[in-house]
């Protein structure tokens, strides 16, 4: 993404990257995330559903509050400020931005700042609070063993979910459909296995290249204070969400570290890996992260529609 963005911002490359490259990459990434939703995670969701929904609501309210501040200090329209803040993947944020005619580059920039900040700051903060884990290999997955049948089952479930959601005209079909279908297969106890590393890396490269291509020269060289405002707003969002998670943990009797990782507005995979490395409850954290995606991802369209209506009323 960084290389692609550099080429497009510099003007060395101007040819748009076709959006037709997105679906395959989205299904591969989404099904990899959904695979983490095991039967253990399903059991946690069944017993902790009100808690998970409550923390998701609080996280979304933090996002709304930060988006209001971002809009006030930058003059952005309400829909753009909200989409720039809401915790979702950069790819899905751009898909929604395209649908509503919002600034693609600005949305990608803000979403990328958020994810990068979470991945860097949250693990460091937990390390400073609790110290380095005694065994760096504790909880990490064993060496990868390729299983054609299990990988094929994951791929088929992802394709079936994506196509079904597309036929039903549901939002974000290739990501949300693939995620949900693979989560159902994984939590049912059927044996699924991750894609080979090169396949997963290739999907990330495809999506990263496309994301980088939406950056423009005006976004960077004309941004200035706006870019700084995005960075500050994302740091505030992480701080507010972490503080909320700590208070929430005290109320429900869960370790605060687990709740901070559960509420962290980053990627499921990154938070699960952090939990594995530092020795926290991976099943709980994965459950919170996946359910939040399932609630917020289809709901973001409604948030943006309401924000657009509110913005129109204010301007009128």
Tab-separated table of C-alpha atoms in Angstrom:
chain	number	residue	atom	x	y	z
A	1	UNK	CA	0.000	0.000	0.000
A	2	UNK	CA	2.793	2.409	0.903
A	3	UNK	CA	4.650	1.745	-2.355
A	4	UNK	CA	1.461	2.082	-4.391
A	5	UNK	CA	0.510	5.295	-2.578
A	6	UNK	CA	4.003	6.721	-3.173
A	7	UNK	CA	3.783	6.019	-6.892
A	8	UNK	CA	0.336	7.589	-7.221
A	9	UNK	CA	1.071	10.602	-5.010
A	10	UNK	CA	4.287	11.295	-6.934
A	11	UNK	CA	2.411	11.111	-10.235
A	12	UNK	CA	4.661	8.349	-11.609
A	13	UNK	CA	1.567	6.156	-11.955
A	14	UNK	CA	-1.837	7.509	-12.895
A	15	UNK	CA	-3.698	4.495	-14.296
A	16	UNK	CA	-6.463	3.474	-11.841
A	17	UNK	CA	-6.326	-0.009	-10.321
A	18	UNK	CA	-9.495	-1.857	-11.266
A	19	UNK	CA	-11.969	-2.466	-8.451
A	20	UNK	CA	-12.457	-5.932	-9.938
A	21	UNK	CA	-9.292	-6.988	-8.100
A	22	UNK	CA	-10.994	-6.489	-4.721
A	23	UNK	CA	-13.456	-9.397	-4.321
A	24	UNK	CA	-10.947	-12.254	-4.310
A	25	UNK	CA	-8.646	-10.499	-1.863
A	26	UNK	CA	-11.577	-9.571	0.363
A	27	UNK	CA	-12.862	-13.153	0.505
A	28	UNK	CA	-9.435	-14.553	1.367
A	29	UNK	CA	-8.844	-12.043	4.173
A	30	UNK	CA	-12.411	-12.260	5.504
A	31	UNK	CA	-12.474	-16.054	5.616
A	32	UNK	CA	-9.131	-16.069	7.425
A	33	UNK	CA	-10.663	-13.802	10.070
A	34	UNK	CA	-13.850	-15.887	10.224
A	35	UNK	CA	-11.819	-19.059	10.710
A	36	UNK	CA	-10.741	-17.708	14.108
A	37	UNK	CA	-14.360	-17.919	15.252
A	38	UNK	CA	-14.109	-21.457	16.656
A	39	UNK	CA	-16.580	-23.489	18.716
A	40	UNK	CA	-14.910	-22.094	21.852
A	41	UNK	CA	-15.549	-18.582	20.601
A	42	UNK	CA	-19.184	-19.461	19.827
A	43	UNK	CA	-19.677	-20.739	23.396
A	44	UNK	CA	-18.313	-17.458	24.728
A	45	UNK	CA	-20.664	-15.458	22.507
A	46	UNK	CA	-23.656	-17.453	23.759
A	47	UNK	CA	-22.807	-16.804	27.407
A	48	UNK	CA	-21.477	-13.249	27.098
A	49	UNK	CA	-23.739	-11.839	24.377
A	50	UNK	CA	-25.085	-8.887	26.422
A	51	UNK	CA	-21.552	-7.947	27.500
A	52	UNK	CA	-20.207	-8.149	23.933
A	53	UNK	CA	-23.075	-6.064	22.544
A	54	UNK	CA	-22.651	-3.541	25.358
A	55	UNK	CA	-18.945	-3.047	24.690
A	56	UNK	CA	-19.622	-2.792	20.950
A	57	UNK	CA	-22.184	-0.062	21.633
A	58	UNK	CA	-19.744	1.864	23.822
A	59	UNK	CA	-17.013	1.570	21.174
A	60	UNK	CA	-19.349	2.890	18.484
A	61	UNK	CA	-20.392	5.785	20.728
A	62	UNK	CA	-16.718	6.658	21.237
A	63	UNK	CA	-16.328	6.667	17.450
A	64	UNK	CA	-19.340	8.950	17.028
A	65	UNK	CA	-18.020	11.335	19.674
A	66	UNK	CA	-14.551	11.519	18.106
A	67	UNK	CA	-16.074	12.006	14.644
A	68	UNK	CA	-18.037	15.009	15.943
A	69	UNK	CA	-14.824	16.533	17.290
A	70	UNK	CA	-13.017	15.768	14.026
A	71	UNK	CA	-15.753	17.447	12.039
A	72	UNK	CA	-15.754	20.496	14.300
A	73	UNK	CA	-11.992	21.080	14.096
A	74	UNK	CA	-11.549	20.281	10.386
A	75	UNK	CA	-14.783	21.376	8.756
A	76	UNK	CA	-15.312	17.965	7.154
A	77	UNK	CA	-18.845	16.940	6.340
A	78	UNK	CA	-20.485	14.631	8.898
A	79	UNK	CA	-20.538	11.450	6.760
A	80	UNK	CA	-16.828	11.689	5.897
A	81	UNK	CA	-15.798	12.432	9.488
A	82	UNK	CA	-17.869	9.491	10.759
A	83	UNK	CA	-16.622	6.998	8.177
A	84	UNK	CA	-13.048	8.138	8.770
A	85	UNK	CA	-13.468	7.245	12.442
A	86	UNK	CA	-15.713	4.149	12.533
A	87	UNK	CA	-13.720	0.941	13.228
A	88	UNK	CA	-13.823	-1.095	10.040
A	89	UNK	CA	-11.236	-2.229	7.520
A	90	UNK	CA	-9.792	0.366	5.107
A	91	UNK	CA	-11.060	-1.662	2.147
A	92	UNK	CA	-14.638	-1.776	3.431
A	93	UNK	CA	-14.482	1.905	4.373
A	94	UNK	CA	-13.523	2.767	0.795
A	95	UNK	CA	-16.340	0.605	-0.592
A	96	UNK	CA	-18.794	2.572	1.570
A	97	UNK	CA	-17.131	5.873	0.634
A	98	UNK	CA	-17.598	5.018	-3.034
A	99	UNK	CA	-21.270	4.261	-2.452
A	100	UNK	CA	-21.926	7.602	-0.739
A	101	UNK	CA	-19.535	9.678	-2.866
A	102	UNK	CA	-17.135	10.554	-0.038
A	103	UNK	CA	-13.411	11.373	-0.146
A	104	UNK	CA	-11.708	7.997	-0.723
A	105	UNK	CA	-8.128	9.027	0.008
A	106	UNK	CA	-8.982	10.804	3.236
A	107	UNK	CA	-11.005	7.831	4.496
A	108	UNK	CA	-8.199	5.374	3.684
A	109	UNK	CA	-5.624	7.625	5.341
A	110	UNK	CA	-7.636	7.908	8.546
A	111	UNK	CA	-8.482	4.195	8.711
A	112	UNK	CA	-4.857	3.246	8.083
A	113	UNK	CA	-3.631	5.620	10.805
A	114	UNK	CA	-6.088	4.021	13.238
A	115	UNK	CA	-5.096	0.426	12.525
A	116	UNK	CA	-1.373	1.188	12.516
A	117	UNK	CA	-1.698	3.054	15.816
A	118	UNK	CA	-3.626	0.210	17.460
A	119	UNK	CA	-1.199	-2.464	16.286
A	120	UNK	CA	1.796	-0.478	17.550
A	121	UNK	CA	0.511	1.258	20.683
A	122	UNK	CA	-1.754	-1.342	22.342
A	123	UNK	CA	0.858	-4.153	22.552
A	124	UNK	CA	3.517	-1.705	23.777
A	125	UNK	CA	1.144	-0.354	26.442
A	126	UNK	CA	0.324	-3.878	27.640
A	127	UNK	CA	4.017	-4.753	27.704
A	128	UNK	CA	4.810	-1.676	29.788
A	129	UNK	CA	1.978	-2.530	32.188
A	130	UNK	CA	2.522	-6.275	32.586
A	131	UNK	CA	6.074	-6.890	31.378
A	132	UNK	CA	7.371	-9.166	28.658
A	133	UNK	CA	5.860	-12.685	28.590
A	134	UNK	CA	8.074	-15.319	30.190
A	135	UNK	CA	7.997	-17.549	27.140
A	136	UNK	CA	7.921	-15.623	23.845
A	137	UNK	CA	6.627	-18.728	22.070
A	138	UNK	CA	3.758	-19.209	24.522
A	139	UNK	CA	0.427	-19.682	22.801
A	140	UNK	CA	1.718	-19.232	19.278
A	141	UNK	CA	0.497	-21.573	16.590
A	142	UNK	CA	2.576	-24.585	15.661
A	143	UNK	CA	4.310	-24.926	12.320
A	144	UNK	CA	1.943	-24.726	9.374
A	145	UNK	CA	0.918	-28.040	7.809
A	146	UNK	CA	-0.900	-27.841	4.479
A	147	UNK	CA	-4.213	-29.740	4.369
A	148	UNK	CA	-5.825	-29.471	0.934
A	149	UNK	CA	-9.278	-30.600	2.066
A	150	UNK	CA	-9.442	-28.209	5.015
A	151	UNK	CA	-8.150	-25.281	2.961
A	152	UNK	CA	-10.626	-26.095	0.179
A	153	UNK	CA	-13.498	-26.128	2.689
A	154	UNK	CA	-12.492	-22.661	3.899
A	155	UNK	CA	-12.264	-21.366	0.323
A	156	UNK	CA	-15.622	-22.878	-0.693
A	157	UNK	CA	-17.364	-21.439	2.356
A	158	UNK	CA	-15.902	-17.999	1.603
A	159	UNK	CA	-16.978	-18.108	-2.045
A	160	UNK	CA	-20.456	-19.370	-1.181
A	161	UNK	CA	-20.969	-16.673	1.456
A	162	UNK	CA	-19.723	-13.901	-0.806
A	163	UNK	CA	-21.909	-14.932	-3.745
A	164	UNK	CA	-24.974	-15.449	-1.536
A	165	UNK	CA	-24.647	-11.988	-0.010
A	166	UNK	CA	-24.113	-10.549	-3.501
A	167	UNK	CA	-27.285	-12.214	-4.796
A	168	UNK	CA	-29.236	-10.977	-1.759
A	169	UNK	CA	-27.777	-7.485	-2.303
A	170	UNK	CA	-26.519	-7.277	1.258
A	171	UNK	CA	-23.825	-4.719	2.168
A	172	UNK	CA	-20.134	-5.588	1.727
A	173	UNK	CA	-20.941	-9.051	0.298
A	174	UNK	CA	-17.453	-10.298	-0.483
A	175	UNK	CA	-16.089	-9.421	2.946
A	176	UNK	CA	-19.049	-9.768	5.291
A	177	UNK	CA	-20.540	-12.779	3.492
A	178	UNK	CA	-17.225	-14.633	3.405
A	179	UNK	CA	-16.504	-13.768	7.036
A	180	UNK	CA	-19.893	-14.940	8.286
A	181	UNK	CA	-19.960	-18.165	6.280
A	182	UNK	CA	-16.434	-19.174	7.286
A	183	UNK	CA	-17.237	-18.339	10.915
A	184	UNK	CA	-20.288	-20.616	10.764
A	185	UNK	CA	-18.239	-23.464	9.288
A	186	UNK	CA	-15.408	-23.025	11.786
A	187	UNK	CA	-17.661	-22.750	14.853
A	188	UNK	CA	-19.656	-25.831	13.787
A	189	UNK	CA	-16.598	-27.974	14.413
A	190	UNK	CA	-15.753	-28.708	10.779
A	191	UNK	CA	-12.033	-28.830	10.074
A	192	UNK	CA	-10.844	-25.732	8.224
A	193	UNK	CA	-7.243	-24.669	7.769
A	194	UNK	CA	-5.622	-21.348	6.833
A	195	UNK	CA	-4.484	-20.655	3.297
A	196	UNK	CA	-0.801	-21.078	2.489
A	197	UNK	CA	1.215	-18.020	3.422
A	198	UNK	CA	1.759	-16.929	-0.184
A	199	UNK	CA	-1.995	-16.933	-0.849
A	200	UNK	CA	-2.738	-14.783	2.200
A	201	UNK	CA	0.193	-12.484	1.426
A	202	UNK	CA	-0.918	-12.209	-2.191
A	203	UNK	CA	-4.429	-11.166	-1.127
A	204	UNK	CA	-2.961	-8.491	1.119
A	205	UNK	CA	-0.751	-7.228	-1.702
A	206	UNK	CA	-3.728	-7.015	-4.072
A	207	UNK	CA	-5.831	-5.072	-1.582
A	208	UNK	CA	-2.891	-2.936	-0.454
A	209	UNK	CA	-2.056	-1.959	-4.018
A	210	UNK	CA	-5.636	-0.956	-4.698
A	211	UNK	CA	-5.859	1.002	-1.452
A	212	UNK	CA	-2.651	2.858	-2.207
A	213	UNK	CA	-3.957	3.830	-5.631
A	214	UNK	CA	-6.769	5.954	-4.138
A	215	UNK	CA	-4.270	8.375	-2.557
A	216	UNK	CA	-3.744	11.627	-4.420
A	217	UNK	CA	-1.147	14.386	-4.477
A	218	UNK	CA	-3.701	16.912	-3.217
A	219	UNK	CA	-4.481	14.727	-0.192
A	220	UNK	CA	-0.888	14.859	1.059
A	221	UNK	CA	0.480	18.152	-0.134
A	222	UNK	CA	-2.786	20.006	0.408
A	223	UNK	CA	-3.706	18.229	3.656
A	224	UNK	CA	-1.367	19.749	6.231
A	225	UNK	CA	-3.438	20.428	9.344
A	226	UNK	CA	-6.097	17.965	8.202
A	227	UNK	CA	-3.633	15.065	8.280
A	228	UNK	CA	-2.478	16.131	11.753
A	229	UNK	CA	-6.100	16.331	12.883
A	230	UNK	CA	-6.714	12.787	11.637
A	231	UNK	CA	-3.723	11.495	13.601
A	232	UNK	CA	-4.809	13.249	16.808
A	233	UNK	CA	-8.417	12.098	16.431
A	234	UNK	CA	-7.393	8.467	15.956
A	235	UNK	CA	-5.118	8.619	19.012
A	236	UNK	CA	-8.010	10.077	21.023
A	237	UNK	CA	-10.295	7.301	19.774
A	238	UNK	CA	-7.831	4.636	20.925
A	239	UNK	CA	-7.401	6.359	24.295
A	240	UNK	CA	-11.154	6.749	24.876
A	241	UNK	CA	-11.865	3.163	23.818
A	242	UNK	CA	-9.127	1.757	26.049
A	243	UNK	CA	-10.345	3.780	29.041
A	244	UNK	CA	-13.894	2.595	28.417
A	245	UNK	CA	-12.697	-1.025	28.228
A	246	UNK	CA	-10.825	-0.717	31.540
A	247	UNK	CA	-13.913	0.624	33.326
A	248	UNK	CA	-16.060	-2.017	31.632
A	249	UNK	CA	-13.676	-4.753	32.780
A	250	UNK	CA	-14.061	-3.639	36.403
A	251	UNK	CA	-17.842	-3.763	36.111
A	252	UNK	CA	-18.000	-7.310	34.690
A	253	UNK	CA	-15.055	-8.801	36.549
A	254	UNK	CA	-12.801	-9.503	33.556
A	255	UNK	CA	-9.061	-8.763	33.297
A	256	UNK	CA	-8.621	-5.245	31.970
A	257	UNK	CA	-5.969	-6.378	29.493
A	258	UNK	CA	-8.422	-8.792	27.887
A	259	UNK	CA	-11.099	-6.120	27.569
A	260	UNK	CA	-8.655	-3.582	26.106
A	261	UNK	CA	-7.690	-6.041	23.371
A	262	UNK	CA	-11.353	-7.002	22.893
A	263	UNK	CA	-12.384	-3.382	22.395
A	264	UNK	CA	-9.288	-2.235	20.492
A	265	UNK	CA	-10.396	-0.790	17.129
A	266	UNK	CA	-7.863	-2.784	15.145
A	267	UNK	CA	-7.868	-5.970	13.115
A	268	UNK	CA	-9.073	-9.303	14.506
A	269	UNK	CA	-5.956	-11.102	13.325
A	270	UNK	CA	-3.581	-8.547	14.842
A	271	UNK	CA	-5.374	-8.537	18.211
A	272	UNK	CA	-5.538	-12.348	18.305
A	273	UNK	CA	-1.811	-12.601	17.601
A	274	UNK	CA	-1.077	-10.036	20.308
A	275	UNK	CA	-3.212	-11.994	22.768
A	276	UNK	CA	-1.454	-15.247	21.877
A	277	UNK	CA	1.987	-13.746	22.298
A	278	UNK	CA	1.249	-11.994	25.589
A	279	UNK	CA	-0.740	-14.912	27.017
A	280	UNK	CA	-4.258	-13.439	27.218
A	281	UNK	CA	-7.566	-15.195	26.468
A	282	UNK	CA	-7.601	-15.505	22.667
A	283	UNK	CA	-11.111	-17.000	22.479
A	284	UNK	CA	-12.728	-14.091	24.343
A	285	UNK	CA	-10.825	-11.456	22.387
A	286	UNK	CA	-11.620	-13.085	19.039
A	287	UNK	CA	-15.307	-13.359	20.013
A	288	UNK	CA	-15.572	-9.673	20.878
A	289	UNK	CA	-13.719	-8.582	17.735
A	290	UNK	CA	-15.673	-10.776	15.292
A	291	UNK	CA	-19.078	-9.946	16.789
A	292	UNK	CA	-18.240	-6.227	16.673
A	293	UNK	CA	-17.473	-6.574	12.965
A	294	UNK	CA	-20.743	-8.445	12.404
A	295	UNK	CA	-22.690	-5.693	14.188
A	296	UNK	CA	-20.918	-2.584	12.950
A	297	UNK	CA	-20.048	-3.506	9.380
A	298	UNK	CA	-23.624	-3.735	8.081
A	299	UNK	CA	-24.656	-0.959	10.476
A	300	UNK	CA	-22.129	1.581	9.195
A	301	UNK	CA	-24.278	2.186	6.112
A	302	UNK	CA	-27.093	3.289	8.405
A	303	UNK	CA	-24.748	5.491	10.452
A	304	UNK	CA	-23.532	7.231	7.301
A	305	UNK	CA	-27.051	7.658	5.918
A	306	UNK	CA	-28.193	9.268	9.191
A	307	UNK	CA	-25.080	11.484	9.266
A	308	UNK	CA	-25.745	12.616	5.698
A	309	UNK	CA	-29.372	13.437	6.507
A	310	UNK	CA	-28.323	15.340	9.624
A	311	UNK	CA	-25.675	17.240	7.693
A	312	UNK	CA	-28.197	18.171	4.995
A	313	UNK	CA	-30.641	19.464	7.585
A	314	UNK	CA	-27.939	21.560	9.242
A	315	UNK	CA	-26.791	23.050	5.937
A	316	UNK	CA	-30.400	23.642	4.880
